[in-house]
């Protein structure tokens, strides 16, 4: 039962983070919140019993955050 | 210009101290993930991504001028090809041993138990995958940074005109 509640909380948190990314106007903030999304996805995968996918997501989440921030130097930070 | 101010200082006491701890740990952990991937979560792709994170972190901390693991884009492309070649060469070795493509039981090495042969063959193709993934990620990073620098130079030229 406690595990179910934790899973539900994690999934709700994932939806909440996604909505935050959608309504945010600052692309740098979007990138940082996306890394939080990646972390919650890691916890979710781990809870659903696939540590392999969780490990991949952890590494690739770090990687893609670095890439996005590096690419952000060229893009305008505020979207209108 | 704000960009030049941000561009100049790499390093610092906190970054250099954490560099000495984090980078060796990341690289050794990547090798562990690669070799121990048979019994625990992990494998070629994860190990390659982890090693690439280590190299990219070196680049982020020390800058392109005095980085310790100096792997540029051209070298990375060549090494990615070498990784793919290792994968294919394992298959060709099994063909030379008289079996089908990637049929590890026919690897031409003096081991007779099929379990050992399977472990050896999987380790070989995972080394290939690791090298390919690691070098591809490093090359993507290099491409992004190089393109940004090139664009910046063009902008400076435009301003001077």
PDB file of C-alpha atoms in Angstrom:
ATOM      1  CA  UNK A   1       0.000   0.000   0.000  1.00  0.00           C
ATOM      2  CA  UNK A   2       2.753   2.461   0.931  1.00  0.00           C
ATOM      3  CA  UNK A   3       4.541   1.572  -2.298  1.00  0.00           C
ATOM      4  CA  UNK A   4       1.390   2.349  -4.270  1.00  0.00           C
ATOM      5  CA  UNK A   5       1.071   5.734  -2.578  1.00  0.00           C
ATOM      6  CA  UNK A   6       4.727   6.497  -3.327  1.00  0.00           C
ATOM      7  CA  UNK A   7       4.290   5.514  -6.965  1.00  0.00           C
ATOM      8  CA  UNK A   8       1.174   7.668  -7.268  1.00  0.00           C
ATOM      9  CA  UNK A   9       3.021  10.599  -5.700  1.00  0.00           C
ATOM     10  CA  UNK A  10       5.925  10.194  -8.107  1.00  0.00           C
ATOM     11  CA  UNK A  11       3.640  10.038 -11.136  1.00  0.00           C
ATOM     12  CA  UNK A  12       1.708  13.096  -9.972  1.00  0.00           C
ATOM     13  CA  UNK A  13       4.972  14.895  -9.454  1.00  0.00           C
ATOM     14  CA  UNK A  14       6.042  13.989 -13.005  1.00  0.00           C
ATOM     15  CA  UNK A  15       2.822  15.496 -14.386  1.00  0.00           C
ATOM     16  CA  UNK A  16       3.292  18.591 -12.212  1.00  0.00           C
ATOM     17  CA  UNK A  17       6.862  19.098 -13.451  1.00  0.00           C
ATOM     18  CA  UNK A  18       5.742  18.689 -17.065  1.00  0.00           C
ATOM     19  CA  UNK A  19       3.062  21.348 -16.625  1.00  0.00           C
ATOM     20  CA  UNK A  20       5.654  23.626 -15.023  1.00  0.00           C
ATOM     21  CA  UNK A  21       7.920  23.180 -18.048  1.00  0.00           C
ATOM     22  CA  UNK A  22       5.027  23.920 -20.400  1.00  0.00           C
ATOM     23  CA  UNK A  23       3.975  27.168 -18.757  1.00  0.00           C
ATOM     24  CA  UNK A  24       7.452  28.522 -18.047  1.00  0.00           C
ATOM     25  CA  UNK A  25       8.702  31.418 -20.165  1.00  0.00           C
ATOM     26  CA  UNK A  26      12.395  31.047 -19.272  1.00  0.00           C
ATOM     27  CA  UNK A  27      14.158  28.407 -21.341  1.00  0.00           C
ATOM     28  CA  UNK A  28      17.064  28.099 -18.889  1.00  0.00           C
ATOM     29  CA  UNK A  29      14.574  27.409 -16.107  1.00  0.00           C
ATOM     30  CA  UNK A  30      12.897  24.839 -18.377  1.00  0.00           C
ATOM     31  CA  UNK A  31      16.218  23.061 -18.801  1.00  0.00           C
ATOM     32  CA  UNK A  32      16.869  22.940 -15.071  1.00  0.00           C
ATOM     33  CA  UNK A  33      13.334  21.748 -14.328  1.00  0.00           C
ATOM     34  CA  UNK A  34      13.797  19.131 -17.026  1.00  0.00           C
ATOM     35  CA  UNK A  35      16.699  17.691 -15.027  1.00  0.00           C
ATOM     36  CA  UNK A  36      14.320  17.429 -12.074  1.00  0.00           C
ATOM     37  CA  UNK A  37      11.906  15.577 -14.378  1.00  0.00           C
ATOM     38  CA  UNK A  38      14.740  13.236 -15.302  1.00  0.00           C
ATOM     39  CA  UNK A  39      15.469  12.563 -11.622  1.00  0.00           C
ATOM     40  CA  UNK A  40      11.826  11.735 -10.897  1.00  0.00           C
ATOM     41  CA  UNK A  41      11.760   9.477 -13.941  1.00  0.00           C
ATOM     42  CA  UNK A  42      14.808   7.675 -12.525  1.00  0.00           C
ATOM     43  CA  UNK A  43      12.981   7.084  -9.239  1.00  0.00           C
ATOM     44  CA  UNK A  44       9.880   5.892 -11.100  1.00  0.00           C
ATOM     45  CA  UNK A  45      11.779   3.429 -13.267  1.00  0.00           C
ATOM     46  CA  UNK A  46      13.617   2.160 -10.209  1.00  0.00           C
ATOM     47  CA  UNK A  47      10.370   1.660  -8.359  1.00  0.00           C
ATOM     48  CA  UNK A  48       8.820  -0.222 -11.255  1.00  0.00           C
ATOM     49  CA  UNK A  49      11.683  -2.684 -11.099  1.00  0.00           C
ATOM     50  CA  UNK A  50      14.007  -1.806 -13.961  1.00  0.00           C
ATOM     51  CA  UNK A  51      17.305  -0.516 -12.532  1.00  0.00           C
ATOM     52  CA  UNK A  52      18.897  -0.836 -15.969  1.00  0.00           C
ATOM     53  CA  UNK A  53      16.626   1.765 -17.543  1.00  0.00           C
ATOM     54  CA  UNK A  54      16.916   3.919 -14.423  1.00  0.00           C
ATOM     55  CA  UNK A  55      20.698   3.955 -14.697  1.00  0.00           C
ATOM     56  CA  UNK A  56      20.567   4.880 -18.368  1.00  0.00           C
ATOM     57  CA  UNK A  57      18.083   7.664 -17.657  1.00  0.00           C
ATOM     58  CA  UNK A  58      20.285   9.048 -14.876  1.00  0.00           C
ATOM     59  CA  UNK A  59      23.354   9.263 -17.104  1.00  0.00           C
ATOM     60  CA  UNK A  60      21.526  10.535 -20.188  1.00  0.00           C
ATOM     61  CA  UNK A  61      19.573  13.076 -18.133  1.00  0.00           C
ATOM     62  CA  UNK A  62      22.831  14.617 -16.916  1.00  0.00           C
ATOM     63  CA  UNK A  63      24.226  14.511 -20.439  1.00  0.00           C
ATOM     64  CA  UNK A  64      21.243  16.149 -22.121  1.00  0.00           C
ATOM     65  CA  UNK A  65      21.097  18.901 -19.495  1.00  0.00           C
ATOM     66  CA  UNK A  66      24.697  19.788 -20.328  1.00  0.00           C
ATOM     67  CA  UNK A  67      23.903  19.738 -24.050  1.00  0.00           C
ATOM     68  CA  UNK A  68      20.806  21.897 -23.702  1.00  0.00           C
ATOM     69  CA  UNK A  69      22.621  24.504 -21.644  1.00  0.00           C
ATOM     70  CA  UNK A  70      25.502  24.540 -24.107  1.00  0.00           C
ATOM     71  CA  UNK A  71      23.062  25.017 -26.970  1.00  0.00           C
ATOM     72  CA  UNK A  72      21.206  27.730 -25.022  1.00  0.00           C
ATOM     73  CA  UNK A  73      24.118  30.112 -25.516  1.00  0.00           C
ATOM     74  CA  UNK A  74      22.966  30.568 -29.105  1.00  0.00           C
ATOM     75  CA  UNK A  75      19.212  30.696 -28.475  1.00  0.00           C
ATOM     76  CA  UNK A  76      17.311  33.601 -26.995  1.00  0.00           C
ATOM     77  CA  UNK A  77      16.650  32.839 -23.353  1.00  0.00           C
ATOM     78  CA  UNK A  78      13.149  34.303 -22.994  1.00  0.00           C
ATOM     79  CA  UNK A  79      10.383  33.068 -25.222  1.00  0.00           C
ATOM     80  CA  UNK A  80       7.740  35.577 -26.166  1.00  0.00           C
TER      81      UNK A  80
ATOM     82  CA  UNK B   1      30.457  41.793 -23.789  1.00  0.00           C
ATOM     83  CA  UNK B   2      29.008  39.467 -21.203  1.00  0.00           C
ATOM     84  CA  UNK B   3      29.989  36.310 -23.037  1.00  0.00           C
ATOM     85  CA  UNK B   4      33.702  36.999 -22.913  1.00  0.00           C
ATOM     86  CA  UNK B   5      33.516  37.574 -19.192  1.00  0.00           C
ATOM     87  CA  UNK B   6      31.820  34.208 -18.740  1.00  0.00           C
ATOM     88  CA  UNK B   7      34.202  32.475 -21.103  1.00  0.00           C
ATOM     89  CA  UNK B   8      37.500  33.289 -19.461  1.00  0.00           C
ATOM     90  CA  UNK B   9      37.661  31.750 -15.999  1.00  0.00           C
ATOM     91  CA  UNK B  10      37.696  27.992 -15.871  1.00  0.00           C
ATOM     92  CA  UNK B  11      38.533  26.188 -12.674  1.00  0.00           C
ATOM     93  CA  UNK B  12      38.819  27.645  -9.215  1.00  0.00           C
ATOM     94  CA  UNK B  13      39.540  25.973  -5.892  1.00  0.00           C
ATOM     95  CA  UNK B  14      36.177  24.233  -5.488  1.00  0.00           C
ATOM     96  CA  UNK B  15      36.069  22.967  -9.068  1.00  0.00           C
ATOM     97  CA  UNK B  16      39.676  21.799  -9.037  1.00  0.00           C
ATOM     98  CA  UNK B  17      39.261  19.933  -5.744  1.00  0.00           C
ATOM     99  CA  UNK B  18      36.066  18.236  -6.873  1.00  0.00           C
ATOM    100  CA  UNK B  19      37.754  17.486 -10.198  1.00  0.00           C
ATOM    101  CA  UNK B  20      40.369  15.379  -8.401  1.00  0.00           C
ATOM    102  CA  UNK B  21      37.684  13.290  -6.691  1.00  0.00           C
ATOM    103  CA  UNK B  22      34.830  13.091  -9.179  1.00  0.00           C
ATOM    104  CA  UNK B  23      36.592  12.475 -12.492  1.00  0.00           C
ATOM    105  CA  UNK B  24      38.675   9.419 -11.456  1.00  0.00           C
ATOM    106  CA  UNK B  25      35.658   7.974  -9.664  1.00  0.00           C
ATOM    107  CA  UNK B  26      33.454   8.462 -12.728  1.00  0.00           C
ATOM    108  CA  UNK B  27      35.945   6.876 -15.103  1.00  0.00           C
ATOM    109  CA  UNK B  28      36.667   3.879 -12.853  1.00  0.00           C
ATOM    110  CA  UNK B  29      32.944   3.421 -12.258  1.00  0.00           C
ATOM    111  CA  UNK B  30      32.376   3.403 -15.994  1.00  0.00           C
ATOM    112  CA  UNK B  31      34.914   0.615 -16.430  1.00  0.00           C
ATOM    113  CA  UNK B  32      33.268  -1.274 -13.557  1.00  0.00           C
ATOM    114  CA  UNK B  33      29.834  -0.923 -15.199  1.00  0.00           C
ATOM    115  CA  UNK B  34      31.316  -2.263 -18.425  1.00  0.00           C
ATOM    116  CA  UNK B  35      33.077  -5.319 -17.000  1.00  0.00           C
ATOM    117  CA  UNK B  36      30.506  -6.184 -14.357  1.00  0.00           C
ATOM    118  CA  UNK B  37      27.531  -5.632 -16.646  1.00  0.00           C
ATOM    119  CA  UNK B  38      26.891  -9.345 -16.922  1.00  0.00           C
ATOM    120  CA  UNK B  39      25.809  -9.728 -13.308  1.00  0.00           C
ATOM    121  CA  UNK B  40      24.411  -6.307 -12.476  1.00  0.00           C
ATOM    122  CA  UNK B  41      22.510  -3.511 -14.246  1.00  0.00           C
ATOM    123  CA  UNK B  42      24.611  -1.837 -16.863  1.00  0.00           C
ATOM    124  CA  UNK B  43      26.326  -2.710 -20.073  1.00  0.00           C
ATOM    125  CA  UNK B  44      27.976  -1.169 -23.068  1.00  0.00           C
ATOM    126  CA  UNK B  45      25.705   1.831 -23.599  1.00  0.00           C
ATOM    127  CA  UNK B  46      25.602   2.878 -19.952  1.00  0.00           C
ATOM    128  CA  UNK B  47      29.350   2.485 -19.516  1.00  0.00           C
ATOM    129  CA  UNK B  48      30.002   4.528 -22.641  1.00  0.00           C
ATOM    130  CA  UNK B  49      27.673   7.304 -21.526  1.00  0.00           C
ATOM    131  CA  UNK B  50      29.284   7.376 -18.083  1.00  0.00           C
ATOM    132  CA  UNK B  51      32.819   7.565 -19.495  1.00  0.00           C
ATOM    133  CA  UNK B  52      31.672  10.329 -21.839  1.00  0.00           C
ATOM    134  CA  UNK B  53      30.214  12.230 -18.878  1.00  0.00           C
ATOM    135  CA  UNK B  54      33.642  12.028 -17.247  1.00  0.00           C
ATOM    136  CA  UNK B  55      35.411  13.410 -20.305  1.00  0.00           C
ATOM    137  CA  UNK B  56      32.812  16.149 -20.836  1.00  0.00           C
ATOM    138  CA  UNK B  57      33.112  17.162 -17.172  1.00  0.00           C
ATOM    139  CA  UNK B  58      36.863  17.523 -17.614  1.00  0.00           C
ATOM    140  CA  UNK B  59      36.167  19.796 -20.543  1.00  0.00           C
ATOM    141  CA  UNK B  60      33.635  21.838 -18.595  1.00  0.00           C
ATOM    142  CA  UNK B  61      35.948  22.273 -15.606  1.00  0.00           C
ATOM    143  CA  UNK B  62      39.301  22.889 -17.250  1.00  0.00           C
ATOM    144  CA  UNK B  63      38.317  24.449 -20.555  1.00  0.00           C
ATOM    145  CA  UNK B  64      39.440  23.487 -24.020  1.00  0.00           C
ATOM    146  CA  UNK B  65      42.911  24.974 -23.637  1.00  0.00           C
ATOM    147  CA  UNK B  66      44.446  22.839 -20.886  1.00  0.00           C
ATOM    148  CA  UNK B  67      42.113  19.892 -20.511  1.00  0.00           C
ATOM    149  CA  UNK B  68      43.658  16.657 -19.294  1.00  0.00           C
ATOM    150  CA  UNK B  69      41.889  14.209 -21.622  1.00  0.00           C
ATOM    151  CA  UNK B  70      42.297  16.065 -24.866  1.00  0.00           C
ATOM    152  CA  UNK B  71      39.944  14.270 -27.261  1.00  0.00           C
ATOM    153  CA  UNK B  72      38.929  16.549 -30.120  1.00  0.00           C
ATOM    154  CA  UNK B  73      36.147  15.988 -32.627  1.00  0.00           C
ATOM    155  CA  UNK B  74      38.317  14.436 -35.351  1.00  0.00           C
ATOM    156  CA  UNK B  75      39.914  11.943 -32.959  1.00  0.00           C
ATOM    157  CA  UNK B  76      36.494  11.133 -31.511  1.00  0.00           C
ATOM    158  CA  UNK B  77      35.050  10.309 -34.954  1.00  0.00           C
ATOM    159  CA  UNK B  78      37.966   7.963 -35.676  1.00  0.00           C
ATOM    160  CA  UNK B  79      37.604   6.244 -32.303  1.00  0.00           C
ATOM    161  CA  UNK B  80      33.855   5.808 -32.830  1.00  0.00           C
ATOM    162  CA  UNK B  81      34.652   4.021 -36.076  1.00  0.00           C
ATOM    163  CA  UNK B  82      37.162   1.849 -34.242  1.00  0.00           C
ATOM    164  CA  UNK B  83      34.473   0.893 -31.732  1.00  0.00           C
ATOM    165  CA  UNK B  84      32.101  -0.144 -34.486  1.00  0.00           C
ATOM    166  CA  UNK B  85      34.948  -2.103 -36.065  1.00  0.00           C
ATOM    167  CA  UNK B  86      35.545  -3.991 -32.787  1.00  0.00           C
ATOM    168  CA  UNK B  87      31.887  -5.014 -32.797  1.00  0.00           C
ATOM    169  CA  UNK B  88      32.020  -6.192 -36.405  1.00  0.00           C
ATOM    170  CA  UNK B  89      35.388  -7.887 -35.946  1.00  0.00           C
ATOM    171  CA  UNK B  90      33.928 -10.056 -33.182  1.00  0.00           C
ATOM    172  CA  UNK B  91      31.326 -11.252 -35.651  1.00  0.00           C
ATOM    173  CA  UNK B  92      33.975 -11.905 -38.295  1.00  0.00           C
ATOM    174  CA  UNK B  93      36.057 -13.876 -35.777  1.00  0.00           C
ATOM    175  CA  UNK B  94      33.121 -16.187 -35.157  1.00  0.00           C
ATOM    176  CA  UNK B  95      32.675 -16.507 -38.925  1.00  0.00           C
ATOM    177  CA  UNK B  96      36.362 -17.451 -39.187  1.00  0.00           C
ATOM    178  CA  UNK B  97      35.853 -20.017 -36.440  1.00  0.00           C
ATOM    179  CA  UNK B  98      33.249 -21.791 -38.533  1.00  0.00           C
ATOM    180  CA  UNK B  99      29.988 -20.550 -37.039  1.00  0.00           C
ATOM    181  CA  UNK B 100      27.387 -17.942 -37.870  1.00  0.00           C
ATOM    182  CA  UNK B 101      27.764 -14.177 -37.394  1.00  0.00           C
ATOM    183  CA  UNK B 102      28.105 -13.398 -33.643  1.00  0.00           C
ATOM    184  CA  UNK B 103      27.762 -17.056 -32.684  1.00  0.00           C
ATOM    185  CA  UNK B 104      30.103 -16.899 -29.687  1.00  0.00           C
ATOM    186  CA  UNK B 105      30.440 -20.662 -29.338  1.00  0.00           C
ATOM    187  CA  UNK B 106      32.715 -20.683 -32.387  1.00  0.00           C
ATOM    188  CA  UNK B 107      35.173 -18.003 -31.222  1.00  0.00           C
ATOM    189  CA  UNK B 108      38.685 -19.185 -32.188  1.00  0.00           C
ATOM    190  CA  UNK B 109      40.203 -19.061 -28.690  1.00  0.00           C
ATOM    191  CA  UNK B 110      41.437 -22.018 -26.624  1.00  0.00           C
ATOM    192  CA  UNK B 111      38.480 -22.280 -24.245  1.00  0.00           C
ATOM    193  CA  UNK B 112      36.150 -25.195 -24.464  1.00  0.00           C
ATOM    194  CA  UNK B 113      33.305 -24.346 -22.141  1.00  0.00           C
ATOM    195  CA  UNK B 114      30.562 -22.492 -24.018  1.00  0.00           C
ATOM    196  CA  UNK B 115      29.807 -20.277 -21.007  1.00  0.00           C
ATOM    197  CA  UNK B 116      33.314 -18.822 -20.994  1.00  0.00           C
ATOM    198  CA  UNK B 117      33.145 -18.263 -24.730  1.00  0.00           C
ATOM    199  CA  UNK B 118      29.820 -16.455 -24.412  1.00  0.00           C
ATOM    200  CA  UNK B 119      31.174 -14.226 -21.638  1.00  0.00           C
ATOM    201  CA  UNK B 120      34.248 -13.375 -23.716  1.00  0.00           C
ATOM    202  CA  UNK B 121      32.248 -12.630 -26.848  1.00  0.00           C
ATOM    203  CA  UNK B 122      29.734 -10.427 -25.031  1.00  0.00           C
ATOM    204  CA  UNK B 123      32.583  -8.569 -23.313  1.00  0.00           C
ATOM    205  CA  UNK B 124      34.195  -7.930 -26.714  1.00  0.00           C
ATOM    206  CA  UNK B 125      31.071  -6.530 -28.359  1.00  0.00           C
ATOM    207  CA  UNK B 126      30.339  -4.444 -25.266  1.00  0.00           C
ATOM    208  CA  UNK B 127      33.813  -2.924 -25.418  1.00  0.00           C
ATOM    209  CA  UNK B 128      33.025  -1.971 -29.016  1.00  0.00           C
ATOM    210  CA  UNK B 129      29.666  -0.448 -28.070  1.00  0.00           C
ATOM    211  CA  UNK B 130      31.275   1.432 -25.160  1.00  0.00           C
ATOM    212  CA  UNK B 131      33.964   3.032 -27.308  1.00  0.00           C
ATOM    213  CA  UNK B 132      31.445   3.970 -30.009  1.00  0.00           C
ATOM    214  CA  UNK B 133      28.893   5.529 -27.636  1.00  0.00           C
ATOM    215  CA  UNK B 134      31.530   7.403 -25.621  1.00  0.00           C
ATOM    216  CA  UNK B 135      33.220   8.905 -28.646  1.00  0.00           C
ATOM    217  CA  UNK B 136      29.915   9.788 -30.318  1.00  0.00           C
ATOM    218  CA  UNK B 137      28.739  11.739 -27.263  1.00  0.00           C
ATOM    219  CA  UNK B 138      32.087  13.527 -27.015  1.00  0.00           C
ATOM    220  CA  UNK B 139      31.832  14.389 -30.712  1.00  0.00           C
ATOM    221  CA  UNK B 140      28.309  15.801 -30.301  1.00  0.00           C
ATOM    222  CA  UNK B 141      29.560  17.972 -27.432  1.00  0.00           C
ATOM    223  CA  UNK B 142      32.515  19.115 -29.509  1.00  0.00           C
ATOM    224  CA  UNK B 143      30.261  19.923 -32.454  1.00  0.00           C
ATOM    225  CA  UNK B 144      27.935  22.059 -30.316  1.00  0.00           C
ATOM    226  CA  UNK B 145      30.780  24.008 -28.717  1.00  0.00           C
ATOM    227  CA  UNK B 146      32.670  24.468 -31.995  1.00  0.00           C
ATOM    228  CA  UNK B 147      29.591  25.745 -33.807  1.00  0.00           C
ATOM    229  CA  UNK B 148      28.911  28.200 -30.989  1.00  0.00           C
ATOM    230  CA  UNK B 149      32.473  29.499 -31.109  1.00  0.00           C
ATOM    231  CA  UNK B 150      32.340  29.863 -34.900  1.00  0.00           C
ATOM    232  CA  UNK B 151      29.053  31.784 -34.701  1.00  0.00           C
ATOM    233  CA  UNK B 152      30.508  34.022 -32.025  1.00  0.00           C
ATOM    234  CA  UNK B 153      33.520  34.869 -34.173  1.00  0.00           C
ATOM    235  CA  UNK B 154      31.199  35.755 -37.047  1.00  0.00           C
ATOM    236  CA  UNK B 155      29.180  38.010 -34.776  1.00  0.00           C
ATOM    237  CA  UNK B 156      32.343  39.774 -33.611  1.00  0.00           C
ATOM    238  CA  UNK B 157      33.339  40.309 -37.246  1.00  0.00           C
ATOM    239  CA  UNK B 158      29.929  41.773 -38.005  1.00  0.00           C
ATOM    240  CA  UNK B 159      30.241  44.152 -35.089  1.00  0.00           C
ATOM    241  CA  UNK B 160      33.658  45.313 -36.224  1.00  0.00           C
ATOM    242  CA  UNK B 161      32.325  46.101 -39.660  1.00  0.00           C
TER     243      UNK B 161
END
